[in-house]
């Protein structure tokens, strides 16, 4: 811990604290875990990025069905390759931390579920979402009819303006009604 | 608002419009509504209230977001077209009608939402480069503009607020950093102007305070008990099981607190004063005391009897009676306050806000537990969710076909199980009552007990605990038939508790009660351990080895929570009779945590029914907790107020009741002149009925006011909900009309291929598609502008204030809607008005774009019919068109036709400016649509 603390300057640390929902310990732990993912020669460089494949090996993400989406949403590369800089990594942890607000969490959840990045959850997105949540093997899949009905049900309940898609405000509306969300949208290192 | 600005760029009318300023101004006002629910912006309310939404202030916003929709469709529909479900041919057509066009409409709306949050984060990965290039400048300028606004807003806030606000921006780290730097820079630059020592000092103070707060937060983090274990449990069993452990931990903390209070204020003074315990010589520690709590313990500070009624003379006089009384009283009150507050907040969070209507959407949209890290658990979770979804689908189908006889049967089962469980509870209560009476007779002789006698005292708690274990089994049996009987356990638990407290008429009865409670606590603990070992372990063995059909047991959160509640209630009641009972409780919970953890990880599987369990549990706990605590409190209060304390032991010996301690104290105080006010308060407040009467009245009045408030809010919510639904209906109605209109127009007006001619690139399918789309929209917007001009003219003619004229526009839209309704039957006969053409053009552009993309994917044979059909359509409209003409000539034709359409339009507008709405009904229709859209946007903003 001591070495990482010295690597992470005091000014940086306080800035990280001010800009994220993380505490000092969490940031230090995150830094430790992050440098573990870096190859040896890059350990000391400040702008090193960890590729997506490495990020996905984290035990906290390994079995998450949305792991690729999470990487893509939080990565700030252009074009987006899902790799994480330390800032991105903190961003990710901050959004999934205990103290992040419902607003932040629902915002990122929406972006994670918005598979085609078009700003609304369309039928295609919902279908992918259902697949992510239930898909195990080919034979256990929901049938086409079930899928269709499921999506109609979802839209019936959450699509307030009846435009066939769920937009962010509608999504946040649904989420504000489900108090479990804040506790379940959580990843702690 | 990157997208909104780019919408403007494509739209020449946008720049020409006079409302541009208005638009800019507006944008500022809604940009930072990052939290839709906290957006109780008075300005917004005013806006909402003073007119129908869609009034003047929105001006061009409807149009603007309309054009913004292009973005979302250009990427959205596109990807939809390419990668959407191959397995549902029929549903895809369904999607197209349902989602294709509407998404065009609302795309804008949602984009507005994403707005600044998305900026710079590869917003349109699918969008083509030309688009981006065109929009880039405007986007940049708008982004900068907006950032400036944000920074200005932030600067105005205090430092703490600033940090919080920046934290809450849904942006990437780098951007937040940037914003913070700018704010800081601005601050320091202004600060250098005035060297005010005071502000500097304040700033430093607040900074150090914040540092301190952060430090405390970090310290708490490190002190967090069982963090690793909690994470492991959450990762394997999900958050609903985790709630049990969190609750257990919370109770443990609670007991540590009460132990510290009692030990600090009651026991320590006594021990400091007199260390030697006055234990009779013939009593020795035999070991069984640990279970029974009798004998040796009877003479220690464990029980009420161990305390004296003296005033301890040390450095200061310490009145033991008063200390005992006030410690217990304050502790009880504190418990009550803590419980009420945590219950209220949890109630608010979990019950008031939750909406049973959206249960299915919830299941999918926010049920996934991101904290799950175990591969097996994830797989199991997926399976469970799938089964649950399938069940709910079939349940839904079943629900529709429910018959009267079935319903009657269900009611019968409900009543029957209710009756049975009540009988069971009453029976338990009665049996315990008689058992207690028997125990009393045994305990009458006061001679020192033999070992056997002492062991006999364990009978009652043993039976009680046994019931506690057996009865829930019966109840869970009922649960198989009927769903909602779990909460009935509460009755029997209450009964057991109260009846186990029958008064002992002996000389020193308080310690006896204390002993009884001690025994209950200990035996309860043993049974909890046995329960988890035998209950979960045995059923695991049975489930895996003997009867695989039963399967591995699940962790029953409800039952376990109830056990905890029962245990805690015992401790509360016992606190008066045995002040150190929390210490026992503390140990009990500490050990229980590890036992439950081991039992859980060894024997149980994650709960099959994921979902709202956790939320229901919290409600359950607190609804239950409250009566339990109130029960315990009233028992203690009754003891203190009405029962005569025993005469030979304890701090209150020789008094009529415990409360008279206070009157004696006041009596003493009267002698001291400086404490008149205490006496006055006692006489005039504590002892006066009038005071309580007034207090009650005031509280009732406040409750009434709040109740009315909630009623009003409920009404408001209903109204708003109705409004949303109406908006939705209007919108779908208008869309339907629009589609009908398009269908009924076989002759399609020219589509705008100008841009395509300019670029001349076949490869840029998408861009051309969306650009021609945008052109169609431009046309629509032009038409709308015209209409608005008309509007203004007519308004000035009748000399009405401008805001009325705009609401008039809405009226017009409504009228147009009616007319459109009337016109539908005769649509076929009516001549194509220019705006219909425009609409059709748009549709056409879209169609064409689709056919082009289709043609790329599908083989060439498909293509000829399409083009042919199109050409034929054009032929229908333009008699002079040449069927064999190449695409470019089509474009020229198209342009000509468009010009003609516009001319026609102008002609139609010119003669009858005031009654204009009469002729082009469809243009009014579009206007109506835009107005709707606008209204919705506005609503969204506010929301």
PDB file of C-alpha atoms in Angstrom, chain B residues 368-577:
ATOM      1  CA  UNK B 368     -29.569  -7.529 -12.331  1.00  0.00           C
ATOM      2  CA  UNK B 369     -27.327  -7.697  -9.336  1.00  0.00           C
ATOM      3  CA  UNK B 370     -24.020  -6.287 -10.477  1.00  0.00           C
ATOM      4  CA  UNK B 371     -22.366  -7.339  -7.269  1.00  0.00           C
ATOM      5  CA  UNK B 372     -22.666 -10.998  -8.182  1.00  0.00           C
ATOM      6  CA  UNK B 373     -19.215 -12.278  -8.941  1.00  0.00           C
ATOM      7  CA  UNK B 374     -19.542 -15.999  -8.614  1.00  0.00           C
ATOM      8  CA  UNK B 375     -19.755 -17.821 -11.916  1.00  0.00           C
ATOM      9  CA  UNK B 376     -22.186 -20.401 -10.636  1.00  0.00           C
ATOM     10  CA  UNK B 377     -24.337 -17.830  -8.967  1.00  0.00           C
ATOM     11  CA  UNK B 378     -24.552 -15.858 -12.171  1.00  0.00           C
ATOM     12  CA  UNK B 379     -25.599 -18.920 -14.097  1.00  0.00           C
ATOM     13  CA  UNK B 380     -28.160 -19.818 -11.506  1.00  0.00           C
ATOM     14  CA  UNK B 381     -29.455 -16.302 -11.465  1.00  0.00           C
ATOM     15  CA  UNK B 382     -29.924 -16.321 -15.198  1.00  0.00           C
ATOM     16  CA  UNK B 383     -31.778 -19.592 -15.043  1.00  0.00           C
ATOM     17  CA  UNK B 384     -33.995 -18.354 -12.254  1.00  0.00           C
ATOM     18  CA  UNK B 385     -34.748 -15.180 -14.070  1.00  0.00           C
ATOM     19  CA  UNK B 386     -35.670 -17.058 -17.191  1.00  0.00           C
ATOM     20  CA  UNK B 387     -37.980 -19.370 -15.312  1.00  0.00           C
ATOM     21  CA  UNK B 388     -39.495 -16.409 -13.551  1.00  0.00           C
ATOM     22  CA  UNK B 389     -40.090 -14.572 -16.779  1.00  0.00           C
ATOM     23  CA  UNK B 390     -41.692 -17.580 -18.363  1.00  0.00           C
ATOM     24  CA  UNK B 391     -43.846 -18.055 -15.308  1.00  0.00           C
ATOM     25  CA  UNK B 392     -44.966 -14.498 -15.279  1.00  0.00           C
ATOM     26  CA  UNK B 393     -45.860 -14.700 -18.943  1.00  0.00           C
ATOM     27  CA  UNK B 394     -47.947 -17.790 -18.442  1.00  0.00           C
ATOM     28  CA  UNK B 395     -49.401 -16.378 -15.259  1.00  0.00           C
ATOM     29  CA  UNK B 396     -50.562 -13.413 -17.143  1.00  0.00           C
ATOM     30  CA  UNK B 397     -52.312 -15.584 -19.654  1.00  0.00           C
ATOM     31  CA  UNK B 398     -53.829 -17.564 -16.830  1.00  0.00           C
ATOM     32  CA  UNK B 399     -55.049 -14.533 -15.004  1.00  0.00           C
ATOM     33  CA  UNK B 400     -57.243 -13.595 -17.861  1.00  0.00           C
ATOM     34  CA  UNK B 401     -59.088 -16.880 -17.651  1.00  0.00           C
ATOM     35  CA  UNK B 402     -59.808 -16.937 -13.931  1.00  0.00           C
ATOM     36  CA  UNK B 403     -63.272 -18.116 -13.001  1.00  0.00           C
ATOM     37  CA  UNK B 404     -65.608 -17.400 -10.131  1.00  0.00           C
ATOM     38  CA  UNK B 405     -65.275 -20.856  -8.626  1.00  0.00           C
ATOM     39  CA  UNK B 406     -61.521 -20.542  -8.593  1.00  0.00           C
ATOM     40  CA  UNK B 407     -61.755 -17.227  -6.880  1.00  0.00           C
ATOM     41  CA  UNK B 408     -64.110 -18.624  -4.259  1.00  0.00           C
ATOM     42  CA  UNK B 409     -61.740 -21.465  -3.659  1.00  0.00           C
ATOM     43  CA  UNK B 410     -58.893 -19.080  -3.125  1.00  0.00           C
ATOM     44  CA  UNK B 411     -60.880 -17.022  -0.655  1.00  0.00           C
ATOM     45  CA  UNK B 412     -61.807 -20.218   1.183  1.00  0.00           C
ATOM     46  CA  UNK B 413     -58.200 -21.275   1.458  1.00  0.00           C
ATOM     47  CA  UNK B 414     -57.273 -17.837   2.647  1.00  0.00           C
ATOM     48  CA  UNK B 415     -59.899 -17.775   5.395  1.00  0.00           C
ATOM     49  CA  UNK B 416     -59.113 -21.331   6.424  1.00  0.00           C
ATOM     50  CA  UNK B 417     -55.419 -20.796   6.797  1.00  0.00           C
ATOM     51  CA  UNK B 418     -55.996 -17.558   8.607  1.00  0.00           C
ATOM     52  CA  UNK B 419     -58.288 -19.285  11.059  1.00  0.00           C
ATOM     53  CA  UNK B 420     -55.863 -22.143  11.609  1.00  0.00           C
ATOM     54  CA  UNK B 421     -52.905 -19.919  12.205  1.00  0.00           C
ATOM     55  CA  UNK B 422     -54.835 -17.778  14.659  1.00  0.00           C
ATOM     56  CA  UNK B 423     -55.919 -20.883  16.540  1.00  0.00           C
ATOM     57  CA  UNK B 424     -52.361 -22.076  16.655  1.00  0.00           C
ATOM     58  CA  UNK B 425     -51.141 -18.770  17.994  1.00  0.00           C
ATOM     59  CA  UNK B 426     -53.822 -18.625  20.684  1.00  0.00           C
ATOM     60  CA  UNK B 427     -53.090 -22.193  21.664  1.00  0.00           C
ATOM     61  CA  UNK B 428     -49.433 -21.438  22.042  1.00  0.00           C
ATOM     62  CA  UNK B 429     -50.163 -18.414  24.163  1.00  0.00           C
ATOM     63  CA  UNK B 430     -52.513 -20.337  26.437  1.00  0.00           C
ATOM     64  CA  UNK B 431     -50.144 -23.248  26.910  1.00  0.00           C
ATOM     65  CA  UNK B 432     -47.309 -20.938  27.820  1.00  0.00           C
ATOM     66  CA  UNK B 433     -49.523 -19.112  30.259  1.00  0.00           C
ATOM     67  CA  UNK B 434     -50.384 -22.293  32.142  1.00  0.00           C
ATOM     68  CA  UNK B 435     -46.816 -23.448  32.028  1.00  0.00           C
ATOM     69  CA  UNK B 436     -45.746 -20.177  33.601  1.00  0.00           C
ATOM     70  CA  UNK B 437     -48.263 -20.538  36.389  1.00  0.00           C
ATOM     71  CA  UNK B 438     -46.916 -23.954  37.109  1.00  0.00           C
ATOM     72  CA  UNK B 439     -43.407 -22.568  37.132  1.00  0.00           C
ATOM     73  CA  UNK B 440     -44.480 -19.887  39.559  1.00  0.00           C
ATOM     74  CA  UNK B 441     -45.756 -22.407  42.047  1.00  0.00           C
ATOM     75  CA  UNK B 442     -42.468 -24.170  41.849  1.00  0.00           C
ATOM     76  CA  UNK B 443     -40.541 -21.011  42.423  1.00  0.00           C
ATOM     77  CA  UNK B 444     -42.500 -19.954  45.495  1.00  0.00           C
ATOM     78  CA  UNK B 445     -40.163 -21.552  47.993  1.00  0.00           C
ATOM     79  CA  UNK B 446     -37.290 -19.214  48.511  1.00  0.00           C
ATOM     80  CA  UNK B 447     -34.738 -21.635  49.847  1.00  0.00           C
ATOM     81  CA  UNK B 448     -31.580 -21.977  47.803  1.00  0.00           C
ATOM     82  CA  UNK B 449     -32.327 -24.129  44.824  1.00  0.00           C
ATOM     83  CA  UNK B 450     -31.040 -27.543  44.148  1.00  0.00           C
ATOM     84  CA  UNK B 451     -29.515 -28.232  40.788  1.00  0.00           C
ATOM     85  CA  UNK B 452     -32.629 -30.001  39.639  1.00  0.00           C
ATOM     86  CA  UNK B 453     -34.905 -27.176  40.676  1.00  0.00           C
ATOM     87  CA  UNK B 454     -32.728 -24.760  38.881  1.00  0.00           C
ATOM     88  CA  UNK B 455     -32.799 -26.863  35.762  1.00  0.00           C
ATOM     89  CA  UNK B 456     -36.571 -26.957  35.948  1.00  0.00           C
ATOM     90  CA  UNK B 457     -36.690 -23.227  35.412  1.00  0.00           C
ATOM     91  CA  UNK B 458     -35.372 -23.886  31.951  1.00  0.00           C
ATOM     92  CA  UNK B 459     -38.575 -25.637  31.029  1.00  0.00           C
ATOM     93  CA  UNK B 460     -40.521 -22.543  30.085  1.00  0.00           C
ATOM     94  CA  UNK B 461     -37.906 -20.965  27.808  1.00  0.00           C
ATOM     95  CA  UNK B 462     -37.261 -24.350  26.305  1.00  0.00           C
ATOM     96  CA  UNK B 463     -40.905 -24.800  25.393  1.00  0.00           C
ATOM     97  CA  UNK B 464     -41.137 -21.263  24.095  1.00  0.00           C
ATOM     98  CA  UNK B 465     -38.115 -21.681  21.874  1.00  0.00           C
ATOM     99  CA  UNK B 466     -39.318 -25.026  20.699  1.00  0.00           C
ATOM    100  CA  UNK B 467     -42.572 -23.422  19.664  1.00  0.00           C
ATOM    101  CA  UNK B 468     -40.652 -20.719  17.942  1.00  0.00           C
ATOM    102  CA  UNK B 469     -38.999 -23.328  15.832  1.00  0.00           C
ATOM    103  CA  UNK B 470     -41.947 -25.608  15.205  1.00  0.00           C
ATOM    104  CA  UNK B 471     -44.672 -23.076  14.556  1.00  0.00           C
ATOM    105  CA  UNK B 472     -42.968 -21.425  11.590  1.00  0.00           C
ATOM    106  CA  UNK B 473     -42.867 -24.850  10.002  1.00  0.00           C
ATOM    107  CA  UNK B 474     -46.627 -24.988  10.183  1.00  0.00           C
ATOM    108  CA  UNK B 475     -46.862 -21.530   8.846  1.00  0.00           C
ATOM    109  CA  UNK B 476     -44.611 -22.300   5.943  1.00  0.00           C
ATOM    110  CA  UNK B 477     -46.877 -25.250   5.299  1.00  0.00           C
ATOM    111  CA  UNK B 478     -49.789 -22.845   5.067  1.00  0.00           C
ATOM    112  CA  UNK B 479     -47.710 -20.759   2.778  1.00  0.00           C
ATOM    113  CA  UNK B 480     -47.779 -23.541   0.275  1.00  0.00           C
ATOM    114  CA  UNK B 481     -51.503 -23.136  -0.041  1.00  0.00           C
ATOM    115  CA  UNK B 482     -51.808 -19.502   0.464  1.00  0.00           C
ATOM    116  CA  UNK B 483     -49.429 -16.730  -0.182  1.00  0.00           C
ATOM    117  CA  UNK B 484     -49.817 -14.031   2.337  1.00  0.00           C
ATOM    118  CA  UNK B 485     -49.852 -15.539   5.757  1.00  0.00           C
ATOM    119  CA  UNK B 486     -46.307 -15.000   6.859  1.00  0.00           C
ATOM    120  CA  UNK B 487     -47.087 -11.834   8.702  1.00  0.00           C
ATOM    121  CA  UNK B 488     -49.441 -13.707  10.969  1.00  0.00           C
ATOM    122  CA  UNK B 489     -46.491 -15.039  12.867  1.00  0.00           C
ATOM    123  CA  UNK B 490     -46.343 -11.710  14.461  1.00  0.00           C
ATOM    124  CA  UNK B 491     -49.434 -12.537  16.497  1.00  0.00           C
ATOM    125  CA  UNK B 492     -48.047 -15.619  18.099  1.00  0.00           C
ATOM    126  CA  UNK B 493     -44.721 -14.018  18.801  1.00  0.00           C
ATOM    127  CA  UNK B 494     -46.434 -11.165  20.591  1.00  0.00           C
ATOM    128  CA  UNK B 495     -48.549 -13.561  22.597  1.00  0.00           C
ATOM    129  CA  UNK B 496     -45.611 -15.631  23.662  1.00  0.00           C
ATOM    130  CA  UNK B 497     -43.759 -12.624  24.732  1.00  0.00           C
ATOM    131  CA  UNK B 498     -46.438 -11.031  26.817  1.00  0.00           C
ATOM    132  CA  UNK B 499     -47.590 -14.215  28.433  1.00  0.00           C
ATOM    133  CA  UNK B 500     -44.111 -15.218  29.437  1.00  0.00           C
ATOM    134  CA  UNK B 501     -44.041 -12.159  31.593  1.00  0.00           C
ATOM    135  CA  UNK B 502     -46.639 -13.038  34.188  1.00  0.00           C
ATOM    136  CA  UNK B 503     -45.841 -11.268  37.391  1.00  0.00           C
ATOM    137  CA  UNK B 504     -44.036 -13.075  40.144  1.00  0.00           C
ATOM    138  CA  UNK B 505     -45.468 -12.046  43.505  1.00  0.00           C
ATOM    139  CA  UNK B 506     -42.308 -12.753  45.418  1.00  0.00           C
ATOM    140  CA  UNK B 507     -40.346 -10.376  47.578  1.00  0.00           C
ATOM    141  CA  UNK B 508     -37.715  -9.621  45.046  1.00  0.00           C
ATOM    142  CA  UNK B 509     -39.489 -10.115  41.790  1.00  0.00           C
ATOM    143  CA  UNK B 510     -37.545  -7.980  39.345  1.00  0.00           C
ATOM    144  CA  UNK B 511     -34.473 -10.196  39.273  1.00  0.00           C
ATOM    145  CA  UNK B 512     -36.793 -13.135  38.726  1.00  0.00           C
ATOM    146  CA  UNK B 513     -38.178 -11.536  35.607  1.00  0.00           C
ATOM    147  CA  UNK B 514     -34.661 -10.674  34.595  1.00  0.00           C
ATOM    148  CA  UNK B 515     -33.691 -14.299  35.019  1.00  0.00           C
ATOM    149  CA  UNK B 516     -36.643 -15.451  32.976  1.00  0.00           C
ATOM    150  CA  UNK B 517     -35.656 -13.126  30.176  1.00  0.00           C
ATOM    151  CA  UNK B 518     -32.048 -14.165  30.420  1.00  0.00           C
ATOM    152  CA  UNK B 519     -33.117 -17.753  30.041  1.00  0.00           C
ATOM    153  CA  UNK B 520     -35.250 -16.898  27.073  1.00  0.00           C
ATOM    154  CA  UNK B 521     -32.357 -15.110  25.430  1.00  0.00           C
ATOM    155  CA  UNK B 522     -29.932 -17.941  26.009  1.00  0.00           C
ATOM    156  CA  UNK B 523     -32.259 -20.726  24.981  1.00  0.00           C
ATOM    157  CA  UNK B 524     -33.291 -18.736  21.959  1.00  0.00           C
ATOM    158  CA  UNK B 525     -29.658 -18.509  21.022  1.00  0.00           C
ATOM    159  CA  UNK B 526     -29.178 -22.245  21.399  1.00  0.00           C
ATOM    160  CA  UNK B 527     -32.181 -22.901  19.266  1.00  0.00           C
ATOM    161  CA  UNK B 528     -31.006 -20.490  16.637  1.00  0.00           C
ATOM    162  CA  UNK B 529     -27.801 -22.433  16.420  1.00  0.00           C
ATOM    163  CA  UNK B 530     -29.588 -25.739  16.403  1.00  0.00           C
ATOM    164  CA  UNK B 531     -32.013 -24.395  13.872  1.00  0.00           C
ATOM    165  CA  UNK B 532     -29.339 -23.416  11.443  1.00  0.00           C
ATOM    166  CA  UNK B 533     -27.361 -26.574  11.989  1.00  0.00           C
ATOM    167  CA  UNK B 534     -30.212 -28.999  11.864  1.00  0.00           C
ATOM    168  CA  UNK B 535     -32.640 -27.030   9.786  1.00  0.00           C
ATOM    169  CA  UNK B 536     -30.327 -26.019   7.013  1.00  0.00           C
ATOM    170  CA  UNK B 537     -27.692 -28.707   7.375  1.00  0.00           C
ATOM    171  CA  UNK B 538     -30.172 -31.583   7.581  1.00  0.00           C
ATOM    172  CA  UNK B 539     -32.308 -30.359   4.757  1.00  0.00           C
ATOM    173  CA  UNK B 540     -29.175 -29.966   2.724  1.00  0.00           C
ATOM    174  CA  UNK B 541     -28.226 -33.569   3.441  1.00  0.00           C
ATOM    175  CA  UNK B 542     -31.741 -34.742   2.729  1.00  0.00           C
ATOM    176  CA  UNK B 543     -31.921 -32.639  -0.377  1.00  0.00           C
ATOM    177  CA  UNK B 544     -28.644 -33.860  -1.815  1.00  0.00           C
ATOM    178  CA  UNK B 545     -28.527 -37.461  -0.646  1.00  0.00           C
ATOM    179  CA  UNK B 546     -31.949 -38.828   0.139  1.00  0.00           C
ATOM    180  CA  UNK B 547     -34.522 -36.848  -1.723  1.00  0.00           C
ATOM    181  CA  UNK B 548     -32.984 -35.047  -4.664  1.00  0.00           C
ATOM    182  CA  UNK B 549     -36.435 -33.833  -5.549  1.00  0.00           C
ATOM    183  CA  UNK B 550     -36.386 -31.406  -2.632  1.00  0.00           C
ATOM    184  CA  UNK B 551     -33.126 -29.875  -3.655  1.00  0.00           C
ATOM    185  CA  UNK B 552     -30.702 -27.766  -1.693  1.00  0.00           C
ATOM    186  CA  UNK B 553     -32.522 -25.455   0.712  1.00  0.00           C
ATOM    187  CA  UNK B 554     -32.706 -21.755   0.209  1.00  0.00           C
ATOM    188  CA  UNK B 555     -31.881 -19.261   2.851  1.00  0.00           C
ATOM    189  CA  UNK B 556     -35.208 -18.107   4.243  1.00  0.00           C
ATOM    190  CA  UNK B 557     -34.611 -14.433   4.837  1.00  0.00           C
ATOM    191  CA  UNK B 558     -38.049 -13.754   6.277  1.00  0.00           C
ATOM    192  CA  UNK B 559     -37.864 -16.463   8.916  1.00  0.00           C
ATOM    193  CA  UNK B 560     -34.365 -15.535   9.957  1.00  0.00           C
ATOM    194  CA  UNK B 561     -35.191 -11.875  10.195  1.00  0.00           C
ATOM    195  CA  UNK B 562     -38.125 -12.702  12.383  1.00  0.00           C
ATOM    196  CA  UNK B 563     -35.939 -14.662  14.718  1.00  0.00           C
ATOM    197  CA  UNK B 564     -33.666 -11.694  15.038  1.00  0.00           C
ATOM    198  CA  UNK B 565     -36.567  -9.399  15.759  1.00  0.00           C
ATOM    199  CA  UNK B 566     -37.798 -11.728  18.456  1.00  0.00           C
ATOM    200  CA  UNK B 567     -34.343 -11.872  20.034  1.00  0.00           C
ATOM    201  CA  UNK B 568     -34.036  -8.125  20.035  1.00  0.00           C
ATOM    202  CA  UNK B 569     -37.461  -7.679  21.593  1.00  0.00           C
ATOM    203  CA  UNK B 570     -36.412  -9.886  24.479  1.00  0.00           C
ATOM    204  CA  UNK B 571     -33.408  -7.696  25.022  1.00  0.00           C
ATOM    205  CA  UNK B 572     -35.531  -4.570  25.058  1.00  0.00           C
ATOM    206  CA  UNK B 573     -37.917  -5.874  27.609  1.00  0.00           C
ATOM    207  CA  UNK B 574     -35.073  -7.161  29.680  1.00  0.00           C
ATOM    208  CA  UNK B 575     -33.205  -3.921  29.833  1.00  0.00           C
ATOM    209  CA  UNK B 576     -35.097  -2.693  32.863  1.00  0.00           C
ATOM    210  CA  UNK B 577     -34.754  -5.911  34.784  1.00  0.00           C
TER     211      UNK B 577
END
